[in-house]
Amino acid sequence: NWAQSSGHLEQNQVIPLIPSPTNLHWSARYGMVAIAVPSDNSTIGVTTVGFAYILGGDSYLSPSLQNVGNNIDLLDYTWYNGYKNDVWRASGTEWYVKGNIRLRTSYKQKIPEVYSQIKWELVSPGLLPPVRTTYDDWIHCDNYFIQSNKSTISECNGSDHKTQWSPRRYHVGAYFKGHIWILGGRAREIRDFPILSMIGGVIGPRVQDIPKTSASKQSFTTQREASVLKNDVWRSKDGSSWTLISAGCKNPQLSLIPKANDREGKYGTLVAACSSDFDCYGAEKCDSTLKTCYCPMWSGREQHAMAASDDYMFISGGFVSQLYSQINDCGPYACGDTYASNYRFFMNDVWRSNDGLNWTLISEHNFPARGGHQMLYFKCPNSQDDCLWVIGGAGGDNKGLGNRLLYNDICYSVINNNRTTTWTRVTMPWSARTGHSVVYEEASGINNYVRRLYVIGGKTHKDVILDDVWVWRIDLDDITLWSKDFTSSAYYSSGVGQYFSFQNNSPSVNYVSANSDLSLLQKFFIPTRLPKSGAGIAPSLRPYITADQLDMLHSAGLFTINDLANADLYTILKLRGFDYPQVPKSERLNYQSICDVRALAIAVVDKCRVDFSRNIYDGQQQMPWNVIPVFGGAVPTNITIPSWHGRDNYDFLLTVDDPTTLLSTWDGCSYIPEIEDVFGVNVNGIGWVSQVTEIADSSKILQELFCKQTPGPRVFHASLMFEERVYLFGGMSLNNSLLADTWYRDAALPTATFSQKPPSKSSAPWFEFKPNEPGVIFEYRILDTYKYKEIRPWTRVTKKTSVSWLNWRVGGPSNGYYTIYVRAVDPAGNRDAKYFENGNVYTWYYVSPTPWDIILEVIFGIIGICILGFIEYRRRLRKSAMERYAMKRMRRKFKALQRDVGELDGNVRFDWRVLYMENKNLGDPNARKKANYQKKKQRDRRKERRDKEKKRRDKEKERIKKKLRETKSIKDSSKVAATNEDIESDEKAKERLQRKLLNKKKYEDNEDDGGFNDKDELRFIDEEEQRLMIENQKTNRYKAYELGENKSTDGSVSDLLFFKESLSADQINRYKGMALSSEPIDPLEIQGTKQRRVFKRYKDYEATDEDPDIDTEKKQL
């Protein structure tokens, strides 16, 4: 896989340095040069420290890409886009890993993000000639021309201005003898148009030279920006200040001099005629025989190749501009001129120089002419001889017929005495191409001391842009044995320490993308039983799609994952076995699980699609164009939205419930109940088909499928070996789009180990992981060893994680044996190739932490209860002591009261405990309320009983009255005789009853204070009746009734007598026993009126005891 360190987001693994006003970056371009410059303390051939330089290129965008249509006036004339001569450099790629506080996993862990720390520095923005100054005039006063006597100090007036190579593309460069070198290419330069070239006018806008005034006429310049081929040579120590080593030539090398008119003996063109070297430009020489200027070095060219050794620079091939005609009848000179009749000419010459000024031709016509190729200088395989290697390229027949050839060969020759010898041409397994890049990797410890050669990208026939990478192990394999990335022949490195190794059959062969073959949909199984030592075990895999199923998919026209993910309704139904009626059932497909496979294909496409939401600034999600509104009612359909929202309507929020519309969007797999009918779904042309109600979960399979991550197709890009890695920059991609990004190839799979892990049979929760390379994040997975059940799928973390969620208190599975797997994920998306015990796999027994908080809560709770119990115990002791003291005091106070009660009531004895309890209850408001409530309920119940009893007594009274009337005549005589005596007795009884009723009313007034209730009333009546019965034992109870005087004015006497008559003998005896008993009376049973009267007297005694001056009359009362 490849890692992206700069440019616009094109993968999901890291956040690259994205060009912005704060993050300087070179513009998108192609045809530039990349050069690795080691630092001063670096050894030759090793560029681990230093800078990577990007120089020049073409950033011009076509009118269609600029959205200017066919308006030629809007094309770029400001050099903002187009050929470049700026210089950029970077010191390498560094990575910064942190957790994203805005994004979290489903387990509330921060999602780790990897940020590129590469910094591109603008070394030189590029220098241009002043306005209305041609490029030739601008550099005419350079030291090169002065030293070559082609300009004088007097002409330049001692000017000392800085110059630089003109903006260009398809040039070459190298780091040679401590300098950065730039040679040739196609450049943009301001030049004067030859007069003959302007016959008939000039296409394009007229450029004003001299404004029109009264003293001068308005004129227009004949200077135009021309695209010319260069062979000048420049060098710089730091990329900022440049020195012109050779101005090159305007005329071709000797072998390309036009020779079209042999009859006249004329060569070259009229403007190239000369008599001495001073008549020629720059490095040109005057041929004394041909009388024409020629170039003693390689002609101006583009798409040529360059290589450098310790002593020499080499230039080979390329495209030049050749002046010739197929018809040899053009007059005294060759046909046409350099602006009208030139043709592209393919070169196969090789030049060398040790200073950039003097060049020597060392080979010509030894391999097919070509351009857009690459050339390298390194030792031959398993030899000490130095070889020059020419790789790939494009050529032709050099007859101007437009025949184009592409090459997939390598031509090499041994360098002997700094000259080539016999050339050998070998055909390669990779496809013919041009515009590719080639990188040579020196032997080092990181590549197991095996030299390698890389061929990357390019363009093949029909302008198909490639994205493949081919690798040749120079000293181990034959020159024709190349391995291609993402194939079983590709080599990779993995492991650490003694287990570090290189091997083929890389795990990357199973990496997937949307364009991958369907056979790459596979199931991976992580090993559960691992050896205690060794290099580890790789995951095993099984095909998810069988061979027969794959044949069915191919027969339906589905070959890639993207094809299956975007398959239409009829294709899916055909695979499910539903086809047109005319297709026999025996010929129909039967792939019932196709919807499960399609769900996995859709998940893979979504996983590998670039997620641009990861690269957002703070608050971007809250911008109006990213906010999805929620409407209180129906979604509006006819609304006008401001254009800056980026939306025209909210139709995507509308809920579609029309069966016809839903059927038109049905994919054949998803379940839509609205389109379901009695027999299923009626599909036009097929008939009734059933819906799939359940689709298998593909998440477990998906987490073991890794996305392929590459720079993508590109041509005319730049690449180099830097930081012991293959770097790739920019280039042109599909649809002529230009790129501004930085990638590096990573064939070293990371390996994770534990830097901290909890011991077995402990509750320590923290695991910390350690990588073997920078920019790595981690994924961990936990397996219940006993149940062989995955309890935590692969979850991303930065460098450590806690397994405290295993604790039973937070809903975890609690104690037991668990196995944790960890794998590192590098910026390229590579992961561990193998798993080994105590390396990236660890099994331990987890013990849930002792719940000290609960234990402490229980301990402190018990202590608190004990303290409260002790406090309550002490309180009750004090209360008991106070009660004993109060009771002793009460007994002393009630002695006199007891005597008074005895004198008044005869043998009735008073229990002081009853009064004490009543007094105690009066002091408690809650007890008082509760007692009143209970008493009220009792009163209500007694009232109901009394009402019933009253009715019964009324009936009894009527019965007795009736009986008395019957016997009235019999007893009249006895009634008359006893009238006087009965009247006297009745008056005494009436007086006592009036006194009794007066006391009753008095106690009823105090009923709210707890001093009287219905039960007390009953007992009070009972006691009075008992007293009457004792005083009138010999009195006839029915005498009053017999005399007919049973009614008084208020009816109270008659009621009392009737109530007495209603009592049974047992009740009367029981009341007598209670009143006359000498034993202490239970305070819970005795609550009568007599007790309340005594209680009132007790209050008076207590008041007298507190106040000696109390009223004597009240005391007596």
XYZ file of N, CA, C and O in Angstrom, residues 231-292:
248
model
N 18.109 23.315 -24.451
C 19.201 22.437 -24.034
C 20.200 23.199 -23.177
O 21.390 22.899 -23.191
N 19.694 24.208 -22.462
C 20.565 24.958 -21.564
C 20.827 24.154 -20.302
O 20.100 23.205 -19.964
N 21.856 24.532 -19.566
C 22.277 23.814 -18.365
C 22.427 24.826 -17.233
O 23.150 25.825 -17.371
N 21.723 24.558 -16.114
C 21.768 25.419 -14.931
C 22.103 24.570 -13.708
O 21.813 23.378 -13.670
N 22.687 25.217 -12.719
C 22.950 24.521 -11.466
C 22.800 25.488 -10.299
O 22.900 26.707 -10.449
N 22.546 24.904 -9.119
C 22.354 25.699 -7.907
C 22.786 24.878 -6.707
O 22.691 23.637 -6.716
N 23.245 25.582 -5.716
C 23.644 24.908 -4.481
C 22.449 24.636 -3.587
O 22.378 23.600 -2.922
N 21.483 25.569 -3.553
C 20.356 25.461 -2.623
C 18.999 25.573 -3.289
O 17.970 25.546 -2.624
N 18.965 25.762 -4.631
C 17.702 25.898 -5.342
C 17.188 27.312 -5.398
O 16.180 27.561 -6.066
N 17.868 28.244 -4.767
C 17.429 29.634 -4.768
C 18.215 30.469 -5.765
O 17.638 31.197 -6.576
N 19.522 30.403 -5.717
C 20.396 31.146 -6.632
C 20.918 30.185 -7.691
O 21.500 29.138 -7.353
N 20.746 30.580 -8.958
C 21.084 29.682 -10.057
C 22.199 30.287 -10.915
O 22.297 31.498 -11.074
N 23.010 29.383 -11.464
C 24.123 29.775 -12.324
C 23.952 29.130 -13.683
O 23.696 27.913 -13.772
N 24.078 29.935 -14.734
C 23.981 29.416 -16.087
C 25.319 28.784 -16.456
O 26.340 29.466 -16.559
N 25.330 27.487 -16.689
C 26.541 26.769 -17.076
C 26.689 26.753 -18.590
O 27.780 26.927 -19.135
N 25.554 26.559 -19.291
C 25.591 26.586 -20.751
C 24.257 27.100 -21.251
O 23.203 26.636 -20.798
N 24.329 28.092 -22.149
C 23.102 28.648 -22.721
C 22.497 27.729 -23.765
O 21.388 27.970 -24.245
N 23.229 26.673 -24.135
C 22.696 25.751 -25.125
C 22.745 26.314 -26.520
O 23.523 27.230 -26.829
N 21.886 25.791 -27.393
C 21.901 26.138 -28.806
C 20.490 26.390 -29.309
O 19.524 25.875 -28.747
N 20.425 27.188 -30.404
C 19.160 27.352 -31.111
C 19.117 26.498 -32.370
O 18.036 26.245 -32.909
N 20.283 26.091 -32.826
C 20.375 25.214 -33.983
C 20.652 23.790 -33.511
O 21.188 23.574 -32.421
N 20.297 22.797 -34.313
C 20.426 21.415 -33.876
C 21.878 20.921 -33.901
O 22.776 21.600 -34.395
N 22.036 19.739 -33.365
C 23.333 19.089 -33.423
C 23.651 18.701 -34.853
O 22.780 18.717 -35.729
N 24.881 18.326 -35.102
C 25.365 18.157 -36.473
C 24.559 17.106 -37.230
O 24.296 17.263 -38.429
N 24.155 16.066 -36.540
C 23.429 15.004 -37.236
C 22.035 15.416 -37.650
O 21.396 14.727 -38.447
N 21.542 16.527 -37.153
C 20.186 16.978 -37.465
C 20.172 18.209 -38.361
O 19.099 18.795 -38.588
N 21.319 18.620 -38.848
C 21.360 19.772 -39.753
C 20.583 19.427 -41.022
O 20.801 18.375 -41.641
N 19.647 20.289 -41.470
C 18.874 19.994 -42.687
C 19.802 19.866 -43.906
O 20.701 20.680 -44.116
N 19.571 18.834 -44.671
C 20.365 18.584 -45.876
C 19.425 18.300 -47.036
O 19.541 17.301 -47.738
N 18.544 19.188 -47.285
C 17.489 18.906 -48.247
C 17.899 19.232 -49.685
O 17.291 18.718 -50.618
N 18.896 20.107 -49.911
C 19.249 20.524 -51.281
C 20.694 20.136 -51.573
O 21.604 20.956 -51.467
N 20.881 18.885 -51.948
C 22.238 18.429 -52.237
C 22.778 19.025 -53.539
O 23.972 19.166 -53.722
N 21.866 19.385 -54.451
C 22.310 19.932 -55.744
C 23.025 21.254 -55.564
O 23.984 21.573 -56.259
N 22.544 22.065 -54.642
C 23.151 23.357 -54.393
C 24.271 23.260 -53.367
O 25.002 24.229 -53.159
N 24.357 22.112 -52.632
C 25.375 21.985 -51.589
C 25.102 22.858 -50.393
O 26.023 23.331 -49.731
N 23.830 23.090 -50.141
C 23.445 23.954 -49.028
C 22.972 23.110 -47.857
O 22.291 22.118 -48.023
N 23.297 23.573 -46.649
C 22.899 22.896 -45.428
C 22.350 23.923 -44.446
O 22.737 25.089 -44.485
N 21.475 23.488 -43.589
C 20.934 24.370 -42.571
C 19.963 25.365 -43.144
O 19.391 25.190 -44.205
N 19.812 26.448 -42.414
C 18.873 27.494 -42.805
C 19.627 28.781 -43.025
O 20.802 28.917 -42.661
N 18.911 29.711 -43.577
C 19.555 30.983 -43.874
C 20.010 31.703 -42.621
O 21.093 32.288 -42.577
N 19.219 31.653 -41.584
C 19.567 32.368 -40.359
C 20.713 31.686 -39.625
O 21.300 32.266 -38.720
N 21.053 30.441 -39.987
C 22.142 29.727 -39.325
C 23.467 29.852 -40.058
O 24.465 29.263 -39.631
N 23.478 30.566 -41.162
C 24.728 30.729 -41.911
C 25.753 31.453 -41.065
O 25.436 32.371 -40.298
N 27.024 31.075 -41.173
C 28.068 31.643 -40.316
C 29.414 31.571 -41.013
O 29.608 30.824 -41.988
N 30.324 32.367 -40.482
C 31.718 32.327 -40.921
C 32.661 32.060 -39.761
O 33.811 31.690 -39.967
N 32.179 32.266 -38.520
C 32.990 31.984 -37.330
C 32.053 31.662 -36.172
O 30.840 31.834 -36.249
N 32.652 31.250 -35.061
C 31.848 30.888 -33.894
C 31.110 32.089 -33.315
O 30.066 31.938 -32.671
N 31.647 33.295 -33.525
C 30.988 34.484 -32.973
C 29.679 34.805 -33.677
O 28.900 35.609 -33.198
N 29.454 34.173 -34.841
C 28.183 34.353 -35.541
C 27.101 33.428 -34.997
O 25.946 33.521 -35.434
N 27.466 32.541 -34.101
C 26.531 31.539 -33.586
C 26.143 31.867 -32.149
O 26.856 32.578 -31.437
N 25.016 31.324 -31.734
C 24.446 31.605 -30.402
C 24.985 30.628 -29.360
O 25.127 29.423 -29.626
N 25.259 31.150 -28.179
C 25.563 30.323 -27.018
C 26.678 29.341 -27.244
O 27.808 29.707 -27.583
N 26.357 28.056 -27.087
C 27.357 26.990 -27.190
C 27.577 26.535 -28.626
O 28.360 25.604 -28.864
N 26.899 27.158 -29.584
C 27.005 26.721 -30.964
C 28.405 26.971 -31.529
O 29.128 27.889 -31.113
N 28.724 26.133 -32.499
C 29.969 26.260 -33.254
C 29.620 26.459 -34.724
O 28.553 26.082 -35.198
N 30.571 27.040 -35.443
C 30.391 27.251 -36.886
C 31.185 26.177 -37.629
O 32.406 26.062 -37.453
N 30.500 25.382 -38.411
C 31.161 24.356 -39.212
C 31.790 25.027 -40.440
O 31.077 25.612 -41.262
N 33.101 24.942 -40.542
C 33.799 25.633 -41.621
C 33.482 25.044 -42.987
O 33.606 25.727 -43.999
N 33.051 23.791 -43.008
C 32.744 23.145 -44.289
C 31.311 23.446 -44.713
O 31.045 23.832 -45.859
N 30.387 23.285 -43.771
C 28.971 23.488 -44.104
C 28.550 24.946 -44.019
O 27.471 25.312 -44.498
N 29.414 25.756 -43.393
C 29.127 27.185 -43.240
C 27.777 27.401 -42.538
O 26.995 28.277 -42.911
N 27.516 26.652 -41.555
C 26.292 26.793 -40.770
C 26.605 26.528 -39.312
O 27.568 25.810 -38.998
